[in-house]
mmCIF file of C-alpha atoms and ligand atoms in Angstrom:
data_model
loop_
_atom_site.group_PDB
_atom_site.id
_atom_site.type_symbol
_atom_site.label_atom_id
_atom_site.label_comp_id
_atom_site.label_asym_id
_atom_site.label_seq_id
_atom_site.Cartn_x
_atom_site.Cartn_y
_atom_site.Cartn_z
ATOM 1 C CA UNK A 7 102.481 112.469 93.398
ATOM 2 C CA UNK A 8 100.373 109.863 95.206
ATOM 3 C CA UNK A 9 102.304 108.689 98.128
ATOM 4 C CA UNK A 10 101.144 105.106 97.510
ATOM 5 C CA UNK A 11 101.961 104.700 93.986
ATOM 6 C CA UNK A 12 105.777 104.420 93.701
ATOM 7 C CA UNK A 13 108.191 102.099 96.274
ATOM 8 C CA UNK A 14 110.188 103.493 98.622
ATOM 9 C CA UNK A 15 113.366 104.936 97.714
ATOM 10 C CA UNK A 16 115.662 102.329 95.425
ATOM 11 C CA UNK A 17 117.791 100.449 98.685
ATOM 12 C CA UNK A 18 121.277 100.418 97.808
ATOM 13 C CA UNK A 19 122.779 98.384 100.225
ATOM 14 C CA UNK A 20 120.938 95.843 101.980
ATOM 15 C CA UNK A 21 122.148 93.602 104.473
ATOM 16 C CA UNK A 22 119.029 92.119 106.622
ATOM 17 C CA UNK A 23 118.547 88.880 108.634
ATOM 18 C CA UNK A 24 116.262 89.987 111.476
ATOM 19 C CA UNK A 25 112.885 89.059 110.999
ATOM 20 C CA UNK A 26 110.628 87.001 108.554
ATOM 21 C CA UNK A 27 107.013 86.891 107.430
ATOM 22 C CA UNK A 28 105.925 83.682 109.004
ATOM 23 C CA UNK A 29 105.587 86.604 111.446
ATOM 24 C CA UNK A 30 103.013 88.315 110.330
ATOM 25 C CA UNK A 31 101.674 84.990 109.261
ATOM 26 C CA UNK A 32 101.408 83.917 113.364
ATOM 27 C CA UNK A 33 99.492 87.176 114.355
ATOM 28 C CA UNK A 34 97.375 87.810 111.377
ATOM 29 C CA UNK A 35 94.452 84.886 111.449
ATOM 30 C CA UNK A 36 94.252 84.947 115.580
ATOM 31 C CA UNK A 37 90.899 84.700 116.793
ATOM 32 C CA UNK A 38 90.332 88.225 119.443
ATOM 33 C CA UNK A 39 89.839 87.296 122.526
ATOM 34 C CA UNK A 40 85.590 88.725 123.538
ATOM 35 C CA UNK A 41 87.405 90.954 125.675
ATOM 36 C CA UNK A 42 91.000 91.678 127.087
ATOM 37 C CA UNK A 43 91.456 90.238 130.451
ATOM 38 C CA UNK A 44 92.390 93.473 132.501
ATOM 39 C CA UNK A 45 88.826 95.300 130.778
ATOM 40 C CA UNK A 46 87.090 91.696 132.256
ATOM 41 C CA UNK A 47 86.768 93.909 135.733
ATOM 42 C CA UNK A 48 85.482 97.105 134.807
ATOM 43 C CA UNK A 49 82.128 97.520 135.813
ATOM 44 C CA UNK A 50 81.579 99.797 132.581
ATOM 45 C CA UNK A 51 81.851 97.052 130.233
ATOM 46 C CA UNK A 52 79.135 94.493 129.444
ATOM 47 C CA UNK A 53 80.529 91.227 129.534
ATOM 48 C CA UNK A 54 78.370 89.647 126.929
ATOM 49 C CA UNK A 55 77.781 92.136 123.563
ATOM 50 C CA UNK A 56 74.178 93.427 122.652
ATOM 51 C CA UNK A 57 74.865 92.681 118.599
ATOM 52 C CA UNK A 58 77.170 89.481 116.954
ATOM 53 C CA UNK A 59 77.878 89.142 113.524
ATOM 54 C CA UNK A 60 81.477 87.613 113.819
ATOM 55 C CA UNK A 61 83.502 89.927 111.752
ATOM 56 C CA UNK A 62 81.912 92.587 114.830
ATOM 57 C CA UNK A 63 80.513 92.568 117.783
ATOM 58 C CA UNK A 64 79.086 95.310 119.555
ATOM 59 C CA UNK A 65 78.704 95.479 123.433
ATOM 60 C CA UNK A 66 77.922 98.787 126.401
ATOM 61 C CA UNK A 67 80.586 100.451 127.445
ATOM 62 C CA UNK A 68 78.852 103.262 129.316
ATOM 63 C CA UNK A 69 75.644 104.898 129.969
ATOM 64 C CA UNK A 70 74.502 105.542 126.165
ATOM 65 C CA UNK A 71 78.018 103.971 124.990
ATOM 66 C CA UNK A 72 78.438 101.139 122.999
ATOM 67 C CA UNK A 73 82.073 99.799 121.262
ATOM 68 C CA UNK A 74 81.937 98.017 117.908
ATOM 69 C CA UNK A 75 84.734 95.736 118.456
ATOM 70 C CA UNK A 76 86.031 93.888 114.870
ATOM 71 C CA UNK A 77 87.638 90.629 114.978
ATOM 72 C CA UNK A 78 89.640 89.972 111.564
ATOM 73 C CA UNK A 79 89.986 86.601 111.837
ATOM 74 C CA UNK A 80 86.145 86.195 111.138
ATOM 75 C CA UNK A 81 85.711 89.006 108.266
ATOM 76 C CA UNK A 82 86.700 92.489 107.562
ATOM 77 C CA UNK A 83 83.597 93.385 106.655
ATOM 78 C CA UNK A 84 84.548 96.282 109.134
ATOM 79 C CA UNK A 85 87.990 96.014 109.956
ATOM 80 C CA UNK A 86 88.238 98.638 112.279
ATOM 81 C CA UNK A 87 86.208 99.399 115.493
ATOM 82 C CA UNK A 88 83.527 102.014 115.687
ATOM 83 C CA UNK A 89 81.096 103.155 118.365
ATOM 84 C CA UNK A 90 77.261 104.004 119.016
ATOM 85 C CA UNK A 91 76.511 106.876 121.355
ATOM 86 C CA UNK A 92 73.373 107.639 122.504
ATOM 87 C CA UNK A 93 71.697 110.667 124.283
ATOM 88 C CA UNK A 94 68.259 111.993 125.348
ATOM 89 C CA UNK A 95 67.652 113.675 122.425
ATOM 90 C CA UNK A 96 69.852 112.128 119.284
ATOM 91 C CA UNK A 97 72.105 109.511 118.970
ATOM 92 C CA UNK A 98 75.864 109.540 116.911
ATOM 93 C CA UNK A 99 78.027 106.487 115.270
ATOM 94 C CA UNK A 100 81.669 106.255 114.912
ATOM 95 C CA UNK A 101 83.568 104.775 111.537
ATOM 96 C CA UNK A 102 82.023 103.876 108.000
ATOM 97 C CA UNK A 103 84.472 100.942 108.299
ATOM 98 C CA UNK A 104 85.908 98.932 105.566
ATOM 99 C CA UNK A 105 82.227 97.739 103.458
ATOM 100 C CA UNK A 106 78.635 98.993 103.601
ATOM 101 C CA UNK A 107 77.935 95.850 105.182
ATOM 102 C CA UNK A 108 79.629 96.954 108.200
ATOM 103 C CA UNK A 109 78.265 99.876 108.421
ATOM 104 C CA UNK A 110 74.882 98.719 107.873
ATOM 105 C CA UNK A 111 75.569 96.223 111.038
ATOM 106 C CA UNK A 112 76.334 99.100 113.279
ATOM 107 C CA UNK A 113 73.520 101.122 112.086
ATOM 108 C CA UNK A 114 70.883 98.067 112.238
ATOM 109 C CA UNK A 115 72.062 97.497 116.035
ATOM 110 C CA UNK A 116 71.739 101.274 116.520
ATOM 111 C CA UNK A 117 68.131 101.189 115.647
ATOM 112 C CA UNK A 118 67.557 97.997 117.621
ATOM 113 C CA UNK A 119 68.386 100.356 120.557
ATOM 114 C CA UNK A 120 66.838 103.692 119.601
ATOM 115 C CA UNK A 121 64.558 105.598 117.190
ATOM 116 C CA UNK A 122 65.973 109.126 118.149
ATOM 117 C CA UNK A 123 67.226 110.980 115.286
ATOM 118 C CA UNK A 124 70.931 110.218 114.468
ATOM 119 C CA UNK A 125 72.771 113.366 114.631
ATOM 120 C CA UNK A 126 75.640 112.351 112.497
ATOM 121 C CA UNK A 127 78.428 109.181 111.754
ATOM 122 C CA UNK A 128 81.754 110.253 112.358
ATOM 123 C CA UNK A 129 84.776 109.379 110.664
ATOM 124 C CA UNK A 130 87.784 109.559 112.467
ATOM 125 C CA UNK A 131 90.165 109.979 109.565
ATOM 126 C CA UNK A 132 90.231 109.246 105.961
ATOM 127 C CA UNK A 133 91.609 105.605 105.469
ATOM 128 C CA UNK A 134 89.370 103.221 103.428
ATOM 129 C CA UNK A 135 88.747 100.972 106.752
ATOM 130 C CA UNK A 136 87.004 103.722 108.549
ATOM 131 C CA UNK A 137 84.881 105.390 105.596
ATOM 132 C CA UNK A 138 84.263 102.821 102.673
ATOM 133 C CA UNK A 139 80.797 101.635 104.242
ATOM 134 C CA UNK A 140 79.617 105.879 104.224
ATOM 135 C CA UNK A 141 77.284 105.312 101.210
ATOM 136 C CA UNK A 142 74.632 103.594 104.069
ATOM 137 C CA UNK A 143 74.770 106.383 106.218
ATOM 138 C CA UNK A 144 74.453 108.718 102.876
ATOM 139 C CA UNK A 145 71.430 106.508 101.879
ATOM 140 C CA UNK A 146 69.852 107.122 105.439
ATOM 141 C CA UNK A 147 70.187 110.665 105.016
ATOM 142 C CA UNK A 148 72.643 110.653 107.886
ATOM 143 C CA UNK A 149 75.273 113.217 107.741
ATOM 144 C CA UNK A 150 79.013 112.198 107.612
ATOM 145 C CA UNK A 151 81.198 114.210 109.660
ATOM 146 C CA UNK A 152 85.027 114.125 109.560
ATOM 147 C CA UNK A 153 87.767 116.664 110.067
ATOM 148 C CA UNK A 154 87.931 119.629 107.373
ATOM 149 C CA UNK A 155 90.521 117.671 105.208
ATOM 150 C CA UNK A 156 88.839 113.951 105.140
ATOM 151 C CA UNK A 157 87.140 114.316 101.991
ATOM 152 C CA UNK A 158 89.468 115.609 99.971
ATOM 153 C CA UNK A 159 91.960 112.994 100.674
ATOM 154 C CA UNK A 160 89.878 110.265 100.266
ATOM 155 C CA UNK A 161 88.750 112.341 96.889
ATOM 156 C CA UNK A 162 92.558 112.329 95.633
ATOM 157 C CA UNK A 163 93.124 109.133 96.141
ATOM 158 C CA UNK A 164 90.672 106.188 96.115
ATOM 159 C CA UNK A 165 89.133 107.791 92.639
ATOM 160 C CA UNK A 166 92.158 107.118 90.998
ATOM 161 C CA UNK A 167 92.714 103.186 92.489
ATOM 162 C CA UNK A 168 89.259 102.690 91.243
ATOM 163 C CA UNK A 169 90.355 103.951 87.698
ATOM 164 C CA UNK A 170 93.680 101.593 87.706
ATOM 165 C CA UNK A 171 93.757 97.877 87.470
ATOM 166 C CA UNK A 172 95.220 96.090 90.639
ATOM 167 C CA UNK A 173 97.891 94.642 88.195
ATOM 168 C CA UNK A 174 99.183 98.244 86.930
ATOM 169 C CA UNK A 175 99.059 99.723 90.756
ATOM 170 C CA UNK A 176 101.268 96.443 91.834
ATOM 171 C CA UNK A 177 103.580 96.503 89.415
ATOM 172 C CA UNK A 178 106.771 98.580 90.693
ATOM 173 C CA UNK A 179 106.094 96.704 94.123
ATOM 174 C CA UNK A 180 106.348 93.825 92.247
ATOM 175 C CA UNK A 181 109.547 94.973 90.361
ATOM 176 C CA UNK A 182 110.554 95.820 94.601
ATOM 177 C CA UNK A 183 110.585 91.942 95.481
ATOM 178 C CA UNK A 184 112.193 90.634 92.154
ATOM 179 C CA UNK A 185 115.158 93.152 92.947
ATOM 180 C CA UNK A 186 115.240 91.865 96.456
ATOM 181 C CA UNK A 187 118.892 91.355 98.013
ATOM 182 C CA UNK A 188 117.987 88.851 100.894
ATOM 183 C CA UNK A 189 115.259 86.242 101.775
ATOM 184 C CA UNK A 190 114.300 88.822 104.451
ATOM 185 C CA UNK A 191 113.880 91.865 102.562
ATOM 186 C CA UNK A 192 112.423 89.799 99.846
ATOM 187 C CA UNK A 193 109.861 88.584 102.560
ATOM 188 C CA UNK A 194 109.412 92.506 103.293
ATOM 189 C CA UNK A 195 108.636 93.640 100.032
ATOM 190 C CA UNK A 196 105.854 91.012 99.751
ATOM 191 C CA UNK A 197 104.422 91.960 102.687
ATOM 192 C CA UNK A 198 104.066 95.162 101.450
ATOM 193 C CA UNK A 199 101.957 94.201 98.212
ATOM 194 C CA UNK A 200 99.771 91.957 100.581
ATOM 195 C CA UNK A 201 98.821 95.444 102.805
ATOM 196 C CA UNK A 202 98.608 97.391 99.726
ATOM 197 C CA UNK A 203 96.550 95.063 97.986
ATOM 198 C CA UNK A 204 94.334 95.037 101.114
ATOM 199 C CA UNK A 205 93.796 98.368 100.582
ATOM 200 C CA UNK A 206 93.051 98.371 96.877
ATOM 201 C CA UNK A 207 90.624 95.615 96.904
ATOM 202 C CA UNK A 208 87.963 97.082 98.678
ATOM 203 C CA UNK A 209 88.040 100.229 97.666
ATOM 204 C CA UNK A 210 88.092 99.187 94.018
ATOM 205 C CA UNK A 211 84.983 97.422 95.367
ATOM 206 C CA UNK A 212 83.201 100.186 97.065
ATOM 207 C CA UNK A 213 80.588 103.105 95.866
ATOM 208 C CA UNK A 214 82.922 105.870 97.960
ATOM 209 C CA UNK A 215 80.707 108.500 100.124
ATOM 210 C CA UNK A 216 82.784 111.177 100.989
ATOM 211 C CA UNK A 217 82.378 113.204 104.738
ATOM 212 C CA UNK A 218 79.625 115.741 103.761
ATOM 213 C CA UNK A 219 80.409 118.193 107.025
ATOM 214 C CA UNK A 220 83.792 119.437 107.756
ATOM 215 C CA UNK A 221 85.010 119.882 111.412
ATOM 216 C CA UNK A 222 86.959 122.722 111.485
ATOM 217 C CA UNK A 223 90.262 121.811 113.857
ATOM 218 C CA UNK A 224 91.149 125.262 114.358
ATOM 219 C CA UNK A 225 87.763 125.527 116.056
ATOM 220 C CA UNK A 226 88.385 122.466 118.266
ATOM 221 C CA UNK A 227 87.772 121.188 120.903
ATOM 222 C CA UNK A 228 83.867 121.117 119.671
ATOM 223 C CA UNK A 229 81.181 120.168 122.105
ATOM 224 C CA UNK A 230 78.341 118.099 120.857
ATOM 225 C CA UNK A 231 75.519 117.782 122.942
ATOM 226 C CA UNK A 232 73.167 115.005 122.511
ATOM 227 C CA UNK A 233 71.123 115.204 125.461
ATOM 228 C CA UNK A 234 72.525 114.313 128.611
ATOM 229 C CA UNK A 235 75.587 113.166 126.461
ATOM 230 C CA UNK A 236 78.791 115.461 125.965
ATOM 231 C CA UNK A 237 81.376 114.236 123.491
ATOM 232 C CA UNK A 238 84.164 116.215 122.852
ATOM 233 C CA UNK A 239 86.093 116.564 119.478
ATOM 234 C CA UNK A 240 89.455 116.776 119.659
ATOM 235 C CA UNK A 241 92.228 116.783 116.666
ATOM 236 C CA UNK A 242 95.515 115.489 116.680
ATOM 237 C CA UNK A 243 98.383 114.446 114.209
ATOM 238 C CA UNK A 244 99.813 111.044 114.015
ATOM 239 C CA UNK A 245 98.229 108.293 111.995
ATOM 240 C CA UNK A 246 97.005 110.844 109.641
ATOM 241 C CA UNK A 247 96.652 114.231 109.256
ATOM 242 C CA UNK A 248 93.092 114.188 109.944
ATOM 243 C CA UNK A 249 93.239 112.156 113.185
ATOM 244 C CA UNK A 250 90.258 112.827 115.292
ATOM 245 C CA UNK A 251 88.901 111.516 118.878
ATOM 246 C CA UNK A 252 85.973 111.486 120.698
ATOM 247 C CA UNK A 253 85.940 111.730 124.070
ATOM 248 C CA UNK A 254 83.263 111.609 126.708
ATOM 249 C CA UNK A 255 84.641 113.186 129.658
ATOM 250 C CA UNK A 256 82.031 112.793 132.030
ATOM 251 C CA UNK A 257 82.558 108.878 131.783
ATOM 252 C CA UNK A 258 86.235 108.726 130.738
ATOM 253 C CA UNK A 259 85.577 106.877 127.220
ATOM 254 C CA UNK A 260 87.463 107.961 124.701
ATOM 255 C CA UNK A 261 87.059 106.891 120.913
ATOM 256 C CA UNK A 262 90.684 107.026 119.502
ATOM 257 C CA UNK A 263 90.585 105.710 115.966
ATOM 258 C CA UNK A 264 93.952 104.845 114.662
ATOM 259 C CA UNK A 265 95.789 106.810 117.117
ATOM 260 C CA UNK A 266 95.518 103.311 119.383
ATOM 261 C CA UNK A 267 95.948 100.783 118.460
ATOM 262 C CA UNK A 268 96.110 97.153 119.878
ATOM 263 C CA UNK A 269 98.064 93.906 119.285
ATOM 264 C CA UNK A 270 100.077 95.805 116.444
ATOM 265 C CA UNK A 271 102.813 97.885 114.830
ATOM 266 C CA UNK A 272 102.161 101.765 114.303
ATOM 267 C CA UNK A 273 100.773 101.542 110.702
ATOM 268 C CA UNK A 274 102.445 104.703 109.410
ATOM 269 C CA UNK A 275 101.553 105.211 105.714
ATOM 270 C CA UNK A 276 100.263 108.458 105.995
ATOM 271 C CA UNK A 277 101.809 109.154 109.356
ATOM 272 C CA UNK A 278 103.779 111.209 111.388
ATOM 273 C CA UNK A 279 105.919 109.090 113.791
ATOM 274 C CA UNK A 280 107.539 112.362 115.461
ATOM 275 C CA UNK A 281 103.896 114.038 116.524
ATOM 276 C CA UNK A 282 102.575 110.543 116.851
ATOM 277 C CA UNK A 283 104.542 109.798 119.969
ATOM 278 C CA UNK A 284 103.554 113.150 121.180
ATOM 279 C CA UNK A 285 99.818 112.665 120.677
ATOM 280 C CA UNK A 286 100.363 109.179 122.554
ATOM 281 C CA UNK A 287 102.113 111.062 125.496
ATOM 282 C CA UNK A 288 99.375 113.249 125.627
ATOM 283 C CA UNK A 289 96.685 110.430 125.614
ATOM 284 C CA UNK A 290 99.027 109.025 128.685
ATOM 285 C CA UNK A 291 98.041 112.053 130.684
ATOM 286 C CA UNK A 292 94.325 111.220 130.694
ATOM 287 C CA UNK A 293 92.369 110.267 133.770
ATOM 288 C CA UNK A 294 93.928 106.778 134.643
ATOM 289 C CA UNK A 295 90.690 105.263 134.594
ATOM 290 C CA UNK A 296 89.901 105.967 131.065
ATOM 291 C CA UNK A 297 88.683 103.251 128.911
ATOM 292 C CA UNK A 298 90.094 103.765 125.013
ATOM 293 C CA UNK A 299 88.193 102.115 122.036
ATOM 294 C CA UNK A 300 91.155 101.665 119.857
ATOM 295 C CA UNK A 301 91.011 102.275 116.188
ATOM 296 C CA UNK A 302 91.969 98.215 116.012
ATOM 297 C CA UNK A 303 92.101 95.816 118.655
ATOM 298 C CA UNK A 304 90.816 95.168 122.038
ATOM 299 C CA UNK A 305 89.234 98.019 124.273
ATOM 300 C CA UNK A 306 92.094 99.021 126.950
ATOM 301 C CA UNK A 307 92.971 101.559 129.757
ATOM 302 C CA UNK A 308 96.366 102.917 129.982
ATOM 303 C CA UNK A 309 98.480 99.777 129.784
ATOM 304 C CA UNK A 310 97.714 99.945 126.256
ATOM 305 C CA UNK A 311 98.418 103.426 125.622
ATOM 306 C CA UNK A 312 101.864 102.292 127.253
ATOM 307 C CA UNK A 313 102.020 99.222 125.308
ATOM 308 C CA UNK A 314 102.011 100.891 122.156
ATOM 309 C CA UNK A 315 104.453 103.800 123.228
ATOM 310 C CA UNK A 316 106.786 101.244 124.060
ATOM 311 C CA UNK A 317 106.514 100.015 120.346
ATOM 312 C CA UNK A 318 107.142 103.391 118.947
ATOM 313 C CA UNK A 319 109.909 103.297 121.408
ATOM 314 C CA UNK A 320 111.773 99.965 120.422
ATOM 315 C CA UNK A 321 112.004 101.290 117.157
ATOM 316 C CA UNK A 322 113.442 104.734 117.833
ATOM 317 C CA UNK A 323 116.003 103.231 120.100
ATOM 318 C CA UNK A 324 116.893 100.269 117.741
ATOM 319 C CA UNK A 325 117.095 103.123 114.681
ATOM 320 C CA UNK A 326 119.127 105.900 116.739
ATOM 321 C CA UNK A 327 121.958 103.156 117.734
ATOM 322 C CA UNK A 328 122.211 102.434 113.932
ATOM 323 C CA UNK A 329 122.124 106.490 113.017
ATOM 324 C CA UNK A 330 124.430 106.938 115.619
ATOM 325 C CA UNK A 331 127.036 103.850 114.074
ATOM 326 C CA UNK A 332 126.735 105.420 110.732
ATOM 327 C CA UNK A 333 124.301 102.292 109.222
ATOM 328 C CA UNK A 334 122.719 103.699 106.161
ATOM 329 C CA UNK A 335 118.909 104.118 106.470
ATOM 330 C CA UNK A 336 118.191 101.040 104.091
ATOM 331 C CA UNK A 337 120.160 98.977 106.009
ATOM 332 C CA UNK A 338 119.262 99.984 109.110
ATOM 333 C CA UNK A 339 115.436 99.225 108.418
ATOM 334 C CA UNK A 340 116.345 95.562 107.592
ATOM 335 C CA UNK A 341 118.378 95.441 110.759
ATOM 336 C CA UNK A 342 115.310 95.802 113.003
ATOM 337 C CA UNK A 343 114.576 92.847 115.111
ATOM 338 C CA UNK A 344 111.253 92.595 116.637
ATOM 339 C CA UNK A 345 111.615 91.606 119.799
ATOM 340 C CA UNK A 346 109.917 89.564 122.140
ATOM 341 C CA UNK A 347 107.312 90.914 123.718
ATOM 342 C CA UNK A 348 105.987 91.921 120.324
ATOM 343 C CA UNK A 349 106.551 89.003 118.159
ATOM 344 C CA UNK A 350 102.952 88.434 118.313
ATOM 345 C CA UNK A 351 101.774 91.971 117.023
ATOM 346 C CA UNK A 352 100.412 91.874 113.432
ATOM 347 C CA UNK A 353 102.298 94.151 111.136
ATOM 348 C CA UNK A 354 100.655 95.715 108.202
ATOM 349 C CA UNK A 355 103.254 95.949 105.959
ATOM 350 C CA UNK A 356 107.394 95.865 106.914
ATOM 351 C CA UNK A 357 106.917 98.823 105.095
ATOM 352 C CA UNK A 358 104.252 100.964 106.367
ATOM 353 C CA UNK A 359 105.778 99.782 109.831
ATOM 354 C CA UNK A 360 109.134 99.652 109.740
ATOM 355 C CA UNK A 361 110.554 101.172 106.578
ATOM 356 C CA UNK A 362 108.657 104.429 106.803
ATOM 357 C CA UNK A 363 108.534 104.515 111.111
ATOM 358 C CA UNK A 364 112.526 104.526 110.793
ATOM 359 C CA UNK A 365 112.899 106.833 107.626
ATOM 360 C CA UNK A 366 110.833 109.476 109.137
ATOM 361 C CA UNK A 367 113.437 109.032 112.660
ATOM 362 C CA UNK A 368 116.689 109.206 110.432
ATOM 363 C CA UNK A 369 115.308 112.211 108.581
ATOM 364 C CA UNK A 370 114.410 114.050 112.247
ATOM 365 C CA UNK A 371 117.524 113.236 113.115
ATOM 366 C CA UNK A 372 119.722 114.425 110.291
ATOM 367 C CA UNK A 373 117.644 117.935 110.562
ATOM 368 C CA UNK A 374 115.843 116.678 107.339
ATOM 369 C CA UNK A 375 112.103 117.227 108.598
ATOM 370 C CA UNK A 376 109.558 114.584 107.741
ATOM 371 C CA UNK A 377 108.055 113.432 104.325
ATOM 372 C CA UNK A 378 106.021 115.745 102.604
ATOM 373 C CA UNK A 379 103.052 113.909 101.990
ATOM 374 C CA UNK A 380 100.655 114.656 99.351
ATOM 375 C CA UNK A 381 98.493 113.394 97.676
ATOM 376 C CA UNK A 382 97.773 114.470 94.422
HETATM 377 ZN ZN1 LIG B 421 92.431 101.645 110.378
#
């Protein structure tokens, strides 16, 4: 079974009031700020970028390292951040992002800079945001690398969507919000067939180019060497199965994917919210002077590793005091109330936030272990 193709489970009893979709509304067209004000002061960052197309901009982090930053409210022609790094021998390129125009971007601004061979683009997982734009590096003859099990997700799923008509793949969402209880759940359900359709979309629209060289993660860490330039591969579980980062140690850049991310909820569709908290309490334990590039957002240093923690943390403690006063699991996910300090984080989907975030708590919690995800 596809893990995107039917709703969640059929809610029996609903009572919700907490929070609406005006607030996802607030969050969602926001400009992004060029850069975060804390990152203003670190010497490693170039204040203006090198490359500015709007939906991206793309600006030195380090000696050799360069962020793609994306900024939604102008496009998603790549959606999600990437990277160049560049050595004294070959250079490297992180995310395929959401179009080939993306990706083109990043590579066009990687040959402005060099003509050394490039090694290889790396995906760091399998979502449609970070590897629809492949087919330029495929047309370059550049290798796509990607942990063992990208391809063969991506191959089980978008192949199908591209097959289906977005009316079909909506419909028992739609069915969801007709069968709504409350305004509020009502609003939920909606915002659910607004991510999902977000997803759909492009890669309906997209000629998909699947990772062509499998990292092996019982092999990691792997050391690439481009010259002068160590990155280190390292796999962990948490937004995916197939999470990967990139980390250059000797300058304390790291290239998370959608481990970080900034300004919004955990997006959990695929995910693993138990090991996800542990992979960000690992990430905590880095130098305290590393700079992340976030799957989405602004670049940050450890506040934002905190920052997000804290999210993950708001939602276990708001879910355990309903498991603990016996509130059914459907309930209790309406019940959530975002609070303050993160009013203004997007939110995918209630769903992919929420819903599944506090399902996958209750079912750790009642000795029921995780979803099974496949994706067949
Ligand atoms: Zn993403």
């Amino acid at each position: 079974m596809n893990n995107f193709a039917k709703p969640f489970s059929r809610r029996k009893f609903i009572m919700g009031t907490s929070s609406l979709g005006a607030l996802y509304a607030a969050a969602k067209f926001a400009p992004l700020p060029a850069l975060a004000q804390s990152m203003m002061r670190d010497s490693r960052i170039a204040p203006q970028p090198i490359a500015d197309r709007g939906f991206a901009s793309i600006r030195k982090i380090g000696d050799g390292l360069y962020a793609t930053i994306s900024d939604r409210s102008k496009g998603l022609q790549t959606r999600s951040n990437g990277g160049i790094l560049i050595g004294r021998d070959a250079a490297m390129m992180i995310e395929g992002f959401q179009t080939h125009i993306g990706a083109q971007f990043q590579l066009d601004t990687l040959r402005s800079l060099t003509a050394l061979p490039v090694r290889a683009a790396l995906n760091t997982h399998w979502h449609f945001d970070h590897t629809l734009g492949n087919s330029v590096y495929g047309g370059a003859g550049i290798p796509i690398w990607a942990h063992a099990d990208a391809a063969s997700r991506m191959a089980a799923v978008y192949p199908k969507w591209q097959a289906e008509e977005l009316e079909t793949f909506l419909a028992p969402w739609e069915k969801r919000v007709k069968e709504a209880k409350t305004d509020a759940q009502r609003e939920h359900f909606k915002s659910d067939i607004e991510g999902l359709s977000g997803m759909f979309v492009p890669v309906s629209q997209a000629v998909l180019s699947l990772p062509n060289h499998a990292l092996d993660p019982a092999k990691m860490p792997i050391k690439i060497d481009l010259g002068g330039l160590t990155i280190v591969v390292e796999h962990y579980i948490g937004h995916t199965d197939t999470d990967l980062i990139f980390r250059v140690p000797e300058q304390n850049v790291v290239y998370t994917g959608d481990l970080l991310t900034g300004g919004q909820y955990p997006v959990n569709i695929n995910g693993y919210a138990m090991k996800w908290r542990e992979t960000l309490a690992k990430f905590a334990t880095f130098d305290k002077e590393t700079l992340f590039v976030p799957g989405h957002g602004q670049i940050f240093g450890q506040e934002g590793v905190a920052e997000m923690r804290s999210c993950f943390d708001d939602i276990a403690e708001q879910a355990e005091k309903l498991y603990k006063a016996g509130v059914p699991v459907e309930e209790a996910v309406e019940r959530y109330v975002v609070p303050d300090k993160f009013k203004s984080y997007r939110q995918f989907s209630w769903g992919f936030a929420i819903e599944r975030t506090m399902e996958q708590f209750y079912e750790e919690w009642s000795g029921k272990h995780g979803h099974v995800l496949n994706y067949s």
